[in-house]
């Protein structure tokens, strides 16, 4: 079902229980109920006015694009089949992707995220997390050689946890992009021991 680029303010999908694809991008939706659409594998609901989105029953979802909305939270803990997640330009303060280890593409830029951990995401090939409030970023997933990373415009981010520091430095400006104030470490949580001479 494709109903993008309209002026829809509401959308009733309760009778469409066999629906597997929904594109309702570029409307004026303030809410979206997909609780009856448990067969959904693809949901595009970007550029609306959604303040919440419940996809907890949509466990078949492999692609979720909810960009450019007003979301303050996004619970994807039951969406373990997700491979593609775009949630940039929202108002997210946290994003737990620990249950979504199949993700290959994640764009959560332009939010208010303070931390992000994708260390269990060995299939991840693209991570966009720029323009956030990150103070913690863990990309130590054993597959940094195949990862594209944009972590720029996170002024409070001083340490990015990686597989290998030397390799990460060689990727910088090629496949890894970060602020100059951020450095790489194999253990960002390690306590520093002062040199007392």
Steps between C-alpha positions, in 0.01 A plus 500: 500500500642834395326818609796735529496871421143580594337705772386205711447576867373152585534150357292198602676174420315279746335291227822454301638210698693348206684824424874448459610838357390847606634829375322799652792744484436872456158537653374674813441198719510566874447133586535167325349174624662191347400261778277298263772476234719227642610383153671834425856463380551856375373819664580846367331773704751782471427872475183499706418640844517179702581542867489125570519178305416154631647220288519245779267250328663547159765237555542427127632852430829504312491867394381789715533859382344749741718801425402865541232460763465610864583166664645524850538124540509192281467148637626243249583225750261251337606583143790257485473453121583867431785549255438863405411775746469869419387718788691821439353845563291415802526586870639170626703520820583128502502212257538139613594278207634212708227264374552602137825325416397435139516870415729584210405868460423744782445873466413672828650840420344827614364381832600552863665165566753491785629148441494232233628144514517285187772266624287187438406604146747305289295547181499881526649668193374859539451710814398864485479658845606858434335803659419339832611554859713188520739456789534123444532309174595132479554358151729217615314234301787300354417627152627860490680429171163479325331791679427853380472739797390862523518617860571867429337792682502332841708757693483314833624172352864452599541124462375250240547135590631308198644162401851628437627854561765500226254371243234751608750783459575378147128494418452861615413726211438196280222293657504640855403863565514658845569828674861592571421494873416128488765230515490122466556243770460126545354573844338838552387396847850431628608707795810703436783453748680821582875509448644574840858472374 
